[in-house]
Tab-separated table of C-alpha atoms in Angstrom:
chain	number	residue	atom	x	y	z
A	21	MET	CA	-10.148	-4.117	16.301
A	22	ALA	CA	-9.865	-6.215	13.140
A	23	LYS	CA	-7.013	-8.736	12.933
A	24	ILE	CA	-5.316	-9.281	9.583
A	25	TYR	CA	-2.861	-12.102	8.951
A	26	TRP	CA	-0.590	-11.948	5.906
A	27	ASP	CA	1.183	-15.054	4.629
A	28	LYS	CA	4.341	-14.502	2.572
A	29	GLY	CA	4.424	-17.630	0.431
A	30	HIS	CA	7.470	-19.914	0.862
A	31	GLY	CA	10.666	-18.703	2.578
A	32	GLY	CA	13.901	-19.956	4.097
A	33	SER	CA	15.026	-23.257	2.613
A	34	ASP	CA	11.967	-23.199	0.319
A	35	PRO	CA	12.423	-20.481	-2.326
A	36	GLY	CA	9.215	-21.389	-4.132
A	37	ALA	CA	9.239	-20.967	-7.892
A	38	VAL	CA	12.515	-19.767	-9.385
A	39	ALA	CA	13.056	-18.393	-12.922
A	40	ASN	CA	14.292	-15.368	-14.844
A	41	GLY	CA	16.598	-14.366	-12.006
A	42	LEU	CA	13.641	-14.178	-9.592
A	43	GLN	CA	12.639	-16.129	-6.476
A	44	GLU	CA	9.041	-16.436	-5.363
A	45	LYS	CA	9.903	-16.044	-1.673
A	46	VAL	CA	11.554	-12.669	-2.339
A	47	LEU	CA	8.637	-11.366	-4.396
A	48	THR	CA	6.000	-12.431	-1.867
A	49	HIS	CA	7.980	-10.759	0.898
A	50	LYS	CA	8.031	-7.478	-1.025
A	51	ILE	CA	4.343	-7.557	-1.940
A	52	VAL	CA	3.244	-8.192	1.659
A	53	GLU	CA	5.565	-5.509	3.037
A	54	TYR	CA	4.057	-3.001	0.606
A	55	ALA	CA	0.565	-4.115	1.666
A	56	MET	CA	1.298	-3.735	5.376
A	57	ASP	CA	2.946	-0.332	4.927
A	58	TYR	CA	-0.034	0.910	2.912
A	59	LEU	CA	-2.525	-0.194	5.570
A	60	GLU	CA	-0.530	1.489	8.338
A	61	ALA	CA	-0.324	4.726	6.374
A	62	ASN	CA	-3.961	4.941	5.287
A	63	TYR	CA	-6.291	3.072	7.684
A	64	THR	CA	-7.130	2.625	11.355
A	65	GLY	CA	-9.022	0.071	13.430
A	66	PHE	CA	-6.862	-2.983	12.771
A	67	GLU	CA	-3.883	-5.029	13.846
A	68	GLN	CA	-1.780	-7.011	11.390
A	69	ARG	CA	0.814	-9.746	11.520
A	70	THR	CA	2.716	-11.814	8.995
A	71	THR	CA	3.784	-15.438	9.054
A	72	ARG	CA	7.421	-14.508	8.491
A	73	THR	CA	9.167	-11.204	9.014
A	74	ASP	CA	12.233	-12.148	7.002
A	75	ASP	CA	13.360	-15.406	5.373
A	76	GLN	CA	12.168	-18.076	7.796
A	77	THR	CA	11.228	-21.636	6.870
A	78	LEU	CA	7.667	-22.514	7.905
A	79	THR	CA	5.376	-25.433	7.161
A	80	LEU	CA	1.910	-24.843	5.730
A	81	SER	CA	0.293	-26.081	8.946
A	82	GLN	CA	2.427	-23.726	11.011
A	83	ARG	CA	1.208	-20.785	8.950
A	84	ALA	CA	-2.448	-21.695	9.443
A	85	LYS	CA	-1.946	-22.363	13.160
A	86	MET	CA	-0.338	-18.963	13.707
A	87	ALA	CA	-3.387	-17.234	12.243
A	88	ASN	CA	-5.834	-19.464	14.132
A	89	ASP	CA	-4.063	-19.046	17.479
A	90	TRP	CA	-4.085	-15.263	17.119
A	91	GLY	CA	-7.772	-15.245	16.236
A	92	ALA	CA	-7.298	-13.497	12.903
A	93	ASP	CA	-10.357	-12.157	11.084
A	94	VAL	CA	-8.757	-12.405	7.635
A	95	PHE	CA	-5.966	-14.530	6.149
A	96	VAL	CA	-4.316	-13.682	2.822
A	97	SER	CA	-1.597	-15.910	1.362
A	98	VAL	CA	0.491	-14.287	-1.385
A	99	HIS	CA	2.162	-16.371	-4.099
A	100	ILE	CA	3.700	-16.189	-7.572
A	101	ASN	CA	2.648	-18.775	-10.157
A	102	ALA	CA	4.779	-21.071	-12.340
A	103	GLY	CA	4.131	-23.361	-15.283
A	104	LYS	CA	4.747	-21.117	-18.303
A	105	GLY	CA	1.296	-19.570	-18.138
A	106	THR	CA	0.249	-15.951	-17.872
A	107	GLY	CA	-2.072	-13.867	-15.742
A	108	PHE	CA	-3.598	-13.501	-12.289
A	109	GLU	CA	-5.881	-15.801	-10.285
A	110	THR	CA	-7.169	-16.216	-6.744
A	111	TYR	CA	-8.206	-19.260	-4.697
A	112	VAL	CA	-10.447	-20.175	-1.807
A	113	TYR	CA	-10.860	-23.637	-0.271
A	114	ASN	CA	-12.763	-26.092	-2.465
A	115	GLY	CA	-14.782	-27.424	0.473
A	116	GLY	CA	-17.507	-25.605	2.331
A	117	VAL	CA	-16.678	-21.914	2.611
A	118	SER	CA	-18.632	-19.018	4.065
A	119	SER	CA	-20.180	-16.209	2.086
A	120	GLN	CA	-17.627	-13.970	3.784
A	121	THR	CA	-14.816	-15.976	2.220
A	122	VAL	CA	-16.353	-15.551	-1.223
A	123	ALA	CA	-16.820	-11.833	-0.575
A	124	LEU	CA	-13.155	-11.482	0.403
A	125	GLN	CA	-12.079	-13.283	-2.763
A	126	ASN	CA	-14.298	-11.061	-4.910
A	127	VAL	CA	-12.997	-7.769	-3.538
A	128	LEU	CA	-9.346	-8.831	-3.525
A	129	HIS	CA	-9.541	-10.202	-7.048
A	130	GLY	CA	-11.081	-7.015	-8.407
A	131	GLU	CA	-8.687	-4.630	-6.652
A	132	ILE	CA	-5.524	-6.522	-7.586
A	133	LEU	CA	-6.464	-7.162	-11.207
A	134	ALA	CA	-7.340	-3.492	-11.709
A	135	ALA	CA	-3.985	-2.420	-10.264
A	136	MET	CA	-2.102	-4.871	-12.483
A	137	ARG	CA	-3.880	-3.653	-15.605
A	138	GLU	CA	-2.480	-0.176	-15.037
A	139	PHE	CA	0.810	-1.709	-16.206
A	140	GLY	CA	-0.371	-3.712	-19.206
A	141	SER	CA	-2.813	-6.262	-20.597
A	142	ILE	CA	-3.013	-8.817	-17.775
A	143	THR	CA	-4.977	-12.037	-18.274
A	144	ASP	CA	-7.723	-12.719	-15.729
A	145	ARG	CA	-7.431	-16.442	-14.991
A	146	GLY	CA	-10.437	-16.264	-12.704
A	147	LYS	CA	-11.604	-16.901	-9.155
A	148	LYS	CA	-10.933	-20.546	-8.353
A	149	ARG	CA	-11.112	-23.147	-5.581
A	150	ALA	CA	-8.482	-25.643	-4.442
A	151	ASN	CA	-7.582	-27.930	-1.545
A	152	TYR	CA	-4.623	-25.847	-0.364
A	153	ALA	CA	-3.564	-26.429	3.253
A	154	VAL	CA	-3.465	-22.757	4.246
A	155	LEU	CA	-7.038	-22.374	2.985
A	156	ARG	CA	-8.283	-25.677	4.376
A	157	GLU	CA	-6.775	-25.340	7.859
A	158	THR	CA	-7.505	-21.670	8.594
A	159	LYS	CA	-10.668	-20.860	10.535
A	160	MET	CA	-11.338	-17.399	9.112
A	161	PRO	CA	-12.074	-16.080	5.596
A	162	ALA	CA	-8.916	-17.006	3.670
A	163	VAL	CA	-7.767	-16.276	0.125
A	164	LEU	CA	-4.620	-17.245	-1.767
A	165	THR	CA	-3.456	-14.969	-4.585
A	166	GLU	CA	-1.281	-16.102	-7.520
A	167	ASN	CA	0.325	-12.936	-8.856
A	168	LEU	CA	1.432	-13.735	-12.421
A	169	PHE	CA	3.942	-16.347	-13.622
A	170	ILE	CA	7.610	-16.212	-12.720
A	171	ASP	CA	8.675	-18.408	-15.660
A	172	SER	CA	6.956	-16.633	-18.557
A	173	ASN	CA	6.839	-13.194	-20.135
A	174	ASP	CA	5.012	-12.093	-16.975
A	175	ALA	CA	8.457	-11.845	-15.364
A	176	LYS	CA	8.917	-8.401	-16.927
A	177	TYR	CA	6.220	-7.116	-14.584
A	178	LEU	CA	7.621	-8.961	-11.567
A	179	LYS	CA	10.982	-7.257	-12.138
A	180	ASN	CA	9.302	-3.844	-11.891
A	181	GLU	CA	9.365	-2.540	-8.307
A	182	ALA	CA	6.533	-0.090	-9.027
A	183	PHE	CA	4.387	-3.030	-10.153
A	184	LEU	CA	5.107	-5.004	-6.964
A	185	LYS	CA	4.252	-1.936	-4.877
A	186	ALA	CA	0.975	-1.414	-6.734
A	187	VAL	CA	0.043	-5.083	-6.285
A	188	GLY	CA	0.834	-4.952	-2.572
A	189	GLU	CA	-1.201	-1.803	-2.084
A	190	ALA	CA	-4.113	-3.353	-3.991
A	191	HIS	CA	-4.042	-6.329	-1.597
A	192	ALA	CA	-4.261	-3.827	1.264
A	193	ARG	CA	-7.166	-1.888	-0.261
A	194	GLY	CA	-9.060	-5.114	-0.858
A	195	VAL	CA	-8.701	-6.211	2.760
A	196	ALA	CA	-9.605	-2.713	3.992
A	197	LYS	CA	-12.766	-2.681	1.861
A	198	PHE	CA	-13.776	-6.138	3.027
A	199	LEU	CA	-13.344	-5.219	6.700
A	200	GLY	CA	-14.751	-1.709	6.299
A	201	LEU	CA	-11.674	-0.144	7.872
A	202	PRO	CA	-11.947	3.601	8.483
A	203	LYS	CA	-9.499	5.765	6.584
A	204	LYS	CA	-7.069	7.921	8.483
A	205	ALA	CA	-7.915	11.615	8.504
A	206	LYS	CA	-5.693	13.581	6.182
A	207	PRO	CA	-4.015	16.494	7.989
A	208	THR	CA	-5.099	19.850	6.555
A	209	PRO	CA	-2.028	21.739	5.401
A	210	SER	CA	-1.837	25.163	7.033
A	211	GLN	CA	0.065	28.146	5.773
A	212	PRO	CA	2.950	28.923	8.147
A	213	GLN	CA	2.522	32.371	9.616
A	214	GLN	CA	5.392	34.660	8.839
A	215	LYS	CA	6.951	36.263	11.863
A	216	SER	CA	7.227	40.011	11.715
A	217	SER	CA	10.945	39.633	12.385
A	218	ASP	CA	11.199	37.497	9.224
A	219	LYS	CA	9.540	40.109	7.009
A	220	LYS	CA	11.593	42.114	4.595
A	221	LEU	CA	12.246	45.755	5.503
A	222	TYR	CA	11.089	47.970	2.675
A	223	ARG	CA	13.189	51.092	2.087
A	224	VAL	CA	11.259	53.748	0.180
A	225	GLN	CA	13.550	56.226	-1.539
A	226	VAL	CA	12.246	59.789	-1.510
A	227	GLY	CA	14.193	60.586	-4.669
A	228	ALA	CA	12.038	58.150	-6.609
A	229	PHE	CA	8.978	60.365	-6.043
A	230	SER	CA	8.268	63.867	-7.287
A	231	ASP	CA	6.505	64.627	-3.996
A	232	ARG	CA	7.705	63.411	-0.561
A	233	LYS	CA	4.059	62.943	0.474
A	234	ASN	CA	3.726	60.138	-2.071
A	235	ALA	CA	6.686	58.351	-0.499
A	236	GLU	CA	5.169	58.781	2.976
A	237	GLN	CA	1.825	57.447	1.726
A	238	LEU	CA	3.486	54.310	0.355
A	239	VAL	CA	5.256	53.698	3.672
A	240	GLU	CA	1.924	53.963	5.533
A	241	GLU	CA	0.244	51.510	3.155
A	242	LEU	CA	3.067	48.996	3.621
A	243	LYS	CA	2.832	49.315	7.400
A	244	LYS	CA	-0.938	48.731	7.323
A	245	LYS	CA	-0.276	45.458	5.509
A	246	GLY	CA	2.176	44.426	8.205
A	247	TYR	CA	5.368	45.147	6.350
A	248	PRO	CA	8.063	47.241	8.043
A	249	ALA	CA	8.993	50.242	5.888
A	250	VAL	CA	11.093	53.354	6.230
A	251	ILE	CA	11.870	56.400	4.117
A	252	VAL	CA	15.474	56.751	3.005
């Protein structure tokens, strides 16, 4: 059973970046919730947790420790950028990282960028490395995503709930691909069988036929097909 740990960037007394009527902590909460819902609806073979369920204040070390103590297989930290720039980028630790970490970054980056570009021309700022605490202190493959800029024209996307949902679901697909999670079987829709009591009673009028035998023949044909019919 694979263990997935989601980190909603910032929270509580730390709103993160704030601009254009938006708060980073609110956006990261939404994106992760969409990701977790998508995984639950479409995949099996995993457990998932998140560093905060609502608007708690947590230190960076606390976030990493929670994932380490649980024995998570994957750690994804979701953020929104600031600094008047534009576009999407991902990070792994700038020290020694495993090939698995690089693989996780590659698949997440590709899935999320593709989903974003369904909404417009999004700049690819690249796959990067940095000495971020949640990447440095976690013991499993860990990636931090920076999902556009809150203080630039990118905000128009971040105000679009459909965009946030698509980004969250792309995070989920990336993790699922990396872990090789099996997809849930889609239930085959079956046609509800109509009860005989629900079927319409056909009344065949003799006067509509030049010969009564034709009316009787029609009634027999209807009965053979399972439809109740009478001559009137």
